[in-house]
Amino acid sequence: MSETKKKVKKAATFSTERSKPNILVSGTPGVGKTTMCKKLCESVKTLKLINIGDFAKEHGCLDEWDDELQCHELNEDKVVDELEDIMTEGGVVVDHHATDFFPERWFDIVFVLRTDNTILYDRLTSRGYEGKKLENNIDCEIFQTILDESKESYKEEIVHELSSNNDSDIDSNVQRIVAWLDQWQKDNVS
Ligand code: DAT
């Protein structure tokens, strides 16, 4: 198939053509995305977990160091290009703290984890965050930046907010997603 035809095909691939759904798990750093995603993928062995930070490192998608944010800038276009074929297959859980640069068609559901500010503050300080970086992330959670960004980037009905304050929240969130996956299979795979 020519490159142009491939691109047209990719652009036309919507969720109904996937035999397994794709899930985006987002939220401010420290809310528990990685912890919850790992548990989810332990429960449902067929899911493929992609942590965008790790994926970007492995696939050379990091640009210059950003002194203010204290991290490398992410080359979002390259991440999208590198991930396209994997997402087309379906059955992927993406773990990332931003939602707005992924193609909307990639995801069947978006979960935004939320944590009380005092709990998040303790988690981030024990991770070594301080100064501007700590302040920016706490503000991000206070102003529900990721939730609003997700609702602007995807249909509101597929964006769900989940509490992530304690261990029982992790378990109930995993159960909820597993139940959603079961229902998706019943509704979409004959
Ligand atoms: P993220 O991937 O969103 O940056 P994480 O999964 O690395 O967050 O979690 C940050 C820390 O908080 C880690 O030490 C595990 C802990 N944690 C995460 N979710 C939690 C929860 N619901 N209850 C208690 N601790 C949690």
mmCIF file of C-alpha atoms and ligand atoms in Angstrom:
data_model
loop_
_atom_site.group_PDB
_atom_site.id
_atom_site.type_symbol
_atom_site.label_atom_id
_atom_site.label_comp_id
_atom_site.label_asym_id
_atom_site.label_seq_id
_atom_site.Cartn_x
_atom_site.Cartn_y
_atom_site.Cartn_z
ATOM 1 C CA MET A 1 0.000 0.000 0.000
ATOM 2 C CA SER A 2 1.342 3.480 -0.825
ATOM 3 C CA GLU A 3 2.222 5.851 2.047
ATOM 4 C CA THR A 4 -0.634 8.187 1.050
ATOM 5 C CA LYS A 5 -3.182 5.358 1.041
ATOM 6 C CA LYS A 6 -1.854 4.148 4.390
ATOM 7 C CA LYS A 7 -2.359 7.616 5.867
ATOM 8 C CA VAL A 8 -5.900 7.854 4.538
ATOM 9 C CA LYS A 9 -6.666 4.431 6.014
ATOM 10 C CA LYS A 10 -5.199 5.426 9.357
ATOM 11 C CA ALA A 11 -7.224 8.624 9.450
ATOM 12 C CA ALA A 12 -10.400 6.657 8.757
ATOM 13 C CA THR A 13 -9.874 4.051 11.471
ATOM 14 C CA PHE A 14 -12.426 4.745 14.183
ATOM 15 C CA SER A 15 -13.224 2.843 17.352
ATOM 16 C CA THR A 16 -15.847 0.633 15.726
ATOM 17 C CA GLU A 17 -13.110 -0.947 13.596
ATOM 18 C CA ARG A 18 -11.078 -2.010 16.622
ATOM 19 C CA SER A 19 -11.738 -5.398 18.165
ATOM 20 C CA LYS A 20 -10.428 -4.104 21.509
ATOM 21 C CA PRO A 21 -10.910 -0.595 22.943
ATOM 22 C CA ASN A 22 -8.207 1.924 23.808
ATOM 23 C CA ILE A 23 -8.200 3.651 27.196
ATOM 24 C CA LEU A 24 -6.525 6.924 28.193
ATOM 25 C CA VAL A 25 -5.682 7.368 31.881
ATOM 26 C CA SER A 26 -4.707 10.917 32.762
ATOM 27 C CA GLY A 27 -4.423 13.378 35.634
ATOM 28 C CA THR A 28 -1.887 15.595 37.391
ATOM 29 C CA PRO A 29 1.457 13.913 38.197
ATOM 30 C CA GLY A 30 1.153 11.984 41.468
ATOM 31 C CA VAL A 31 -2.560 11.176 41.300
ATOM 32 C CA GLY A 32 -1.792 7.489 40.780
ATOM 33 C CA LYS A 33 -2.014 6.869 37.037
ATOM 34 C CA THR A 34 0.927 4.480 36.844
ATOM 35 C CA THR A 35 -0.079 2.588 39.996
ATOM 36 C CA MET A 36 -3.646 2.112 38.802
ATOM 37 C CA CYS A 37 -2.694 1.272 35.196
ATOM 38 C CA LYS A 38 -0.261 -1.423 36.340
ATOM 39 C CA LYS A 39 -2.956 -3.026 38.510
ATOM 40 C CA LEU A 40 -5.435 -2.841 35.661
ATOM 41 C CA CYS A 41 -3.019 -4.538 33.280
ATOM 42 C CA GLU A 42 -2.236 -7.226 35.881
ATOM 43 C CA SER A 43 -5.982 -7.948 36.031
ATOM 44 C CA VAL A 44 -6.529 -7.908 32.286
ATOM 45 C CA LYS A 45 -3.481 -9.556 30.770
ATOM 46 C CA THR A 46 -4.462 -8.828 27.177
ATOM 47 C CA LEU A 47 -4.104 -5.053 27.644
ATOM 48 C CA LYS A 48 -0.923 -3.334 26.498
ATOM 49 C CA LEU A 49 0.298 -0.563 28.797
ATOM 50 C CA ILE A 50 2.050 2.470 27.327
ATOM 51 C CA ASN A 51 3.514 5.029 29.712
ATOM 52 C CA ILE A 52 4.180 8.000 27.431
ATOM 53 C CA GLY A 53 7.236 9.171 29.410
ATOM 54 C CA ASP A 54 8.924 5.767 29.073
ATOM 55 C CA PHE A 55 7.774 5.329 25.477
ATOM 56 C CA ALA A 56 9.194 8.752 24.531
ATOM 57 C CA LYS A 57 12.561 7.884 26.059
ATOM 58 C CA GLU A 58 12.691 4.513 24.298
ATOM 59 C CA HIS A 59 11.681 5.950 20.914
ATOM 60 C CA GLY A 60 13.779 9.137 20.906
ATOM 61 C CA CYS A 61 10.794 11.487 21.292
ATOM 62 C CA LEU A 62 12.354 13.823 23.872
ATOM 63 C CA ASP A 63 13.552 17.307 22.906
ATOM 64 C CA GLU A 64 15.477 19.889 24.915
ATOM 65 C CA TRP A 65 15.625 20.095 28.707
ATOM 66 C CA ASP A 66 13.109 22.633 30.094
ATOM 67 C CA ASP A 67 14.677 24.376 33.100
ATOM 68 C CA GLU A 68 11.413 25.733 34.466
ATOM 69 C CA LEU A 69 9.470 22.474 34.217
ATOM 70 C CA GLN A 70 12.557 20.438 35.164
ATOM 71 C CA CYS A 71 11.992 17.853 32.467
ATOM 72 C CA HIS A 72 12.671 17.241 28.790
ATOM 73 C CA GLU A 73 10.199 18.712 26.314
ATOM 74 C CA LEU A 74 8.101 16.024 24.676
ATOM 75 C CA ASN A 75 8.093 15.846 20.885
ATOM 76 C CA GLU A 76 4.348 15.242 20.692
ATOM 77 C CA ASP A 77 4.184 14.828 16.896
ATOM 78 C CA LYS A 78 6.828 12.132 17.013
ATOM 79 C CA VAL A 79 5.028 10.326 19.851
ATOM 80 C CA VAL A 80 1.813 10.336 17.805
ATOM 81 C CA ASP A 81 3.607 9.029 14.704
ATOM 82 C CA GLU A 82 5.393 6.291 16.633
ATOM 83 C CA LEU A 83 2.203 5.174 18.385
ATOM 84 C CA GLU A 84 -0.211 5.211 15.452
ATOM 85 C CA ASP A 85 0.082 1.549 14.444
ATOM 86 C CA ILE A 86 -0.065 0.315 18.048
ATOM 87 C CA MET A 87 -3.220 2.332 18.719
ATOM 88 C CA THR A 88 -4.860 1.095 15.527
ATOM 89 C CA GLU A 89 -4.612 -2.477 16.830
ATOM 90 C CA GLY A 90 -6.533 -1.565 20.004
ATOM 91 C CA GLY A 91 -6.360 -2.952 23.537
ATOM 92 C CA VAL A 92 -3.972 -0.201 24.681
ATOM 93 C CA VAL A 93 -3.939 1.656 28.000
ATOM 94 C CA VAL A 94 -2.125 4.990 27.686
ATOM 95 C CA ASP A 95 -0.795 6.605 30.886
ATOM 96 C CA HIS A 96 -0.001 10.307 30.533
ATOM 97 C CA HIS A 97 -0.516 13.624 32.317
ATOM 98 C CA ALA A 98 -1.742 15.458 29.205
ATOM 99 C CA THR A 99 -4.554 14.546 26.850
ATOM 100 C CA ASP A 100 -4.840 17.232 24.197
ATOM 101 C CA PHE A 101 -2.258 16.192 21.596
ATOM 102 C CA PHE A 102 -3.491 12.655 20.926
ATOM 103 C CA PRO A 103 -5.872 12.117 18.004
ATOM 104 C CA GLU A 104 -9.401 12.045 19.405
ATOM 105 C CA ARG A 105 -10.223 8.893 17.391
ATOM 106 C CA TRP A 106 -7.649 6.848 19.318
ATOM 107 C CA PHE A 107 -9.647 6.540 22.526
ATOM 108 C CA ASP A 108 -12.913 4.880 23.441
ATOM 109 C CA ILE A 109 -12.832 6.170 27.009
ATOM 110 C CA VAL A 110 -10.808 8.658 29.074
ATOM 111 C CA PHE A 111 -10.338 8.444 32.839
ATOM 112 C CA VAL A 112 -9.015 11.444 34.760
ATOM 113 C CA LEU A 113 -7.779 10.557 38.237
ATOM 114 C CA ARG A 114 -8.251 13.183 40.956
ATOM 115 C CA THR A 115 -6.584 13.512 44.358
ATOM 116 C CA ASP A 116 -7.234 15.831 47.317
ATOM 117 C CA ASN A 117 -4.627 18.587 47.375
ATOM 118 C CA THR A 118 -3.177 17.797 50.792
ATOM 119 C CA ILE A 119 -2.670 14.137 49.852
ATOM 120 C CA LEU A 120 -1.181 15.101 46.483
ATOM 121 C CA TYR A 121 1.150 17.601 48.160
ATOM 122 C CA ASP A 122 2.580 14.838 50.378
ATOM 123 C CA ARG A 123 2.960 12.436 47.443
ATOM 124 C CA LEU A 124 4.796 15.013 45.327
ATOM 125 C CA THR A 125 7.120 16.204 48.097
ATOM 126 C CA SER A 126 8.072 12.605 48.899
ATOM 127 C CA ARG A 127 8.851 12.223 45.187
ATOM 128 C CA GLY A 128 11.275 15.153 45.566
ATOM 129 C CA TYR A 129 9.191 17.838 43.873
ATOM 130 C CA GLU A 130 9.783 21.330 45.248
ATOM 131 C CA GLY A 131 9.532 25.038 44.368
ATOM 132 C CA LYS A 132 7.899 26.004 41.090
ATOM 133 C CA LYS A 133 7.461 22.405 39.941
ATOM 134 C CA LEU A 134 5.555 21.485 43.108
ATOM 135 C CA GLU A 135 3.484 24.668 42.969
ATOM 136 C CA ASN A 136 2.589 24.204 39.273
ATOM 137 C CA ASN A 137 1.402 20.653 39.831
ATOM 138 C CA ILE A 138 -0.688 21.499 42.894
ATOM 139 C CA ASP A 139 -2.264 24.410 40.960
ATOM 140 C CA CYS A 140 -2.947 22.042 38.065
ATOM 141 C CA GLU A 141 -4.975 19.813 40.416
ATOM 142 C CA ILE A 142 -6.737 22.707 42.192
ATOM 143 C CA PHE A 143 -7.876 24.193 38.884
ATOM 144 C CA GLN A 144 -8.768 20.725 37.462
ATOM 145 C CA THR A 145 -6.713 21.589 34.407
ATOM 146 C CA ILE A 146 -6.448 18.032 33.070
ATOM 147 C CA LEU A 147 -10.141 17.315 33.527
ATOM 148 C CA ASP A 148 -11.105 20.480 31.633
ATOM 149 C CA GLU A 149 -8.515 19.783 28.923
ATOM 150 C CA SER A 150 -9.908 16.245 28.511
ATOM 151 C CA LYS A 151 -13.478 17.489 28.197
ATOM 152 C CA GLU A 152 -12.361 19.944 25.525
ATOM 153 C CA SER A 153 -10.384 17.297 23.629
ATOM 154 C CA TYR A 154 -12.888 14.389 23.694
ATOM 155 C CA LYS A 155 -16.649 13.969 23.757
ATOM 156 C CA GLU A 156 -17.697 14.797 27.315
ATOM 157 C CA GLU A 157 -19.633 11.549 27.679
ATOM 158 C CA ILE A 158 -16.471 9.459 27.338
ATOM 159 C CA VAL A 159 -14.531 11.469 29.961
ATOM 160 C CA HIS A 160 -14.839 10.135 33.522
ATOM 161 C CA GLU A 161 -13.412 11.521 36.741
ATOM 162 C CA LEU A 162 -12.182 8.965 39.296
ATOM 163 C CA SER A 163 -11.080 9.625 42.906
ATOM 164 C CA SER A 164 -7.602 8.372 43.736
ATOM 165 C CA ASN A 165 -6.979 9.176 47.392
ATOM 166 C CA ASN A 166 -6.422 5.765 48.964
ATOM 167 C CA ASP A 167 -5.784 2.094 48.233
ATOM 168 C CA SER A 168 -9.456 1.173 48.092
ATOM 169 C CA ASP A 169 -9.935 3.813 45.371
ATOM 170 C CA ILE A 170 -7.316 2.032 43.273
ATOM 171 C CA ASP A 171 -9.180 -1.279 43.595
ATOM 172 C CA SER A 172 -12.593 0.195 42.870
ATOM 173 C CA ASN A 173 -11.259 2.119 39.864
ATOM 174 C CA VAL A 174 -9.713 -1.052 38.443
ATOM 175 C CA GLN A 175 -12.998 -2.926 38.974
ATOM 176 C CA ARG A 176 -14.937 -0.176 37.262
ATOM 177 C CA ILE A 177 -12.667 -0.210 34.223
ATOM 178 C CA VAL A 178 -12.737 -4.022 34.014
ATOM 179 C CA ALA A 179 -16.567 -3.898 34.080
ATOM 180 C CA TRP A 180 -16.522 -1.255 31.342
ATOM 181 C CA LEU A 181 -14.195 -3.433 29.224
ATOM 182 C CA ASP A 182 -16.542 -6.429 29.583
ATOM 183 C CA GLN A 183 -19.485 -4.324 28.508
ATOM 184 C CA TRP A 184 -17.557 -2.895 25.547
ATOM 185 C CA GLN A 185 -16.777 -6.410 24.313
ATOM 186 C CA LYS A 186 -20.459 -7.386 24.570
ATOM 187 C CA ASP A 187 -21.580 -4.261 22.732
ATOM 188 C CA ASN A 188 -18.942 -4.224 20.000
ATOM 189 C CA VAL A 189 -17.744 -7.748 19.254
ATOM 190 C CA SER A 190 -20.282 -10.146 17.806
HETATM 191 P P1 DAT B 1 1.286 9.192 38.618
HETATM 192 O O1 DAT B 1 1.551 8.034 37.693
HETATM 193 O O2 DAT B 1 -0.055 9.788 38.421
HETATM 194 O O3 DAT B 1 2.376 10.230 38.601
HETATM 195 P P2 DAT B 1 1.929 7.264 40.705
HETATM 196 O O4 DAT B 1 1.132 6.070 40.295
HETATM 197 O O5 DAT B 1 3.372 7.266 40.385
HETATM 198 O O6 DAT B 1 1.258 8.591 40.127
HETATM 199 O O7 DAT B 1 1.684 7.464 42.256
HETATM 200 C C1 DAT B 1 2.408 8.417 43.018
HETATM 201 C C2 DAT B 1 2.571 7.887 44.430
HETATM 202 O O8 DAT B 1 1.335 7.855 45.096
HETATM 203 C C3 DAT B 1 3.115 6.460 44.513
HETATM 204 O O9 DAT B 1 3.990 6.412 45.630
HETATM 205 C C4 DAT B 1 1.907 5.596 44.773
HETATM 206 C C5 DAT B 1 0.981 6.532 45.505
HETATM 207 N N1 DAT B 1 -0.440 6.363 45.156
HETATM 208 C C6 DAT B 1 -0.955 6.494 43.925
HETATM 209 N N2 DAT B 1 -2.288 6.333 43.944
HETATM 210 C C7 DAT B 1 -2.619 6.097 45.218
HETATM 211 C C8 DAT B 1 -3.859 5.854 45.885
HETATM 212 N N3 DAT B 1 -5.053 5.848 45.254
HETATM 213 N N4 DAT B 1 -3.825 5.640 47.225
HETATM 214 C C9 DAT B 1 -2.654 5.667 47.893
HETATM 215 N N5 DAT B 1 -1.452 5.907 47.320
HETATM 216 C C10 DAT B 1 -1.438 6.113 46.002
#
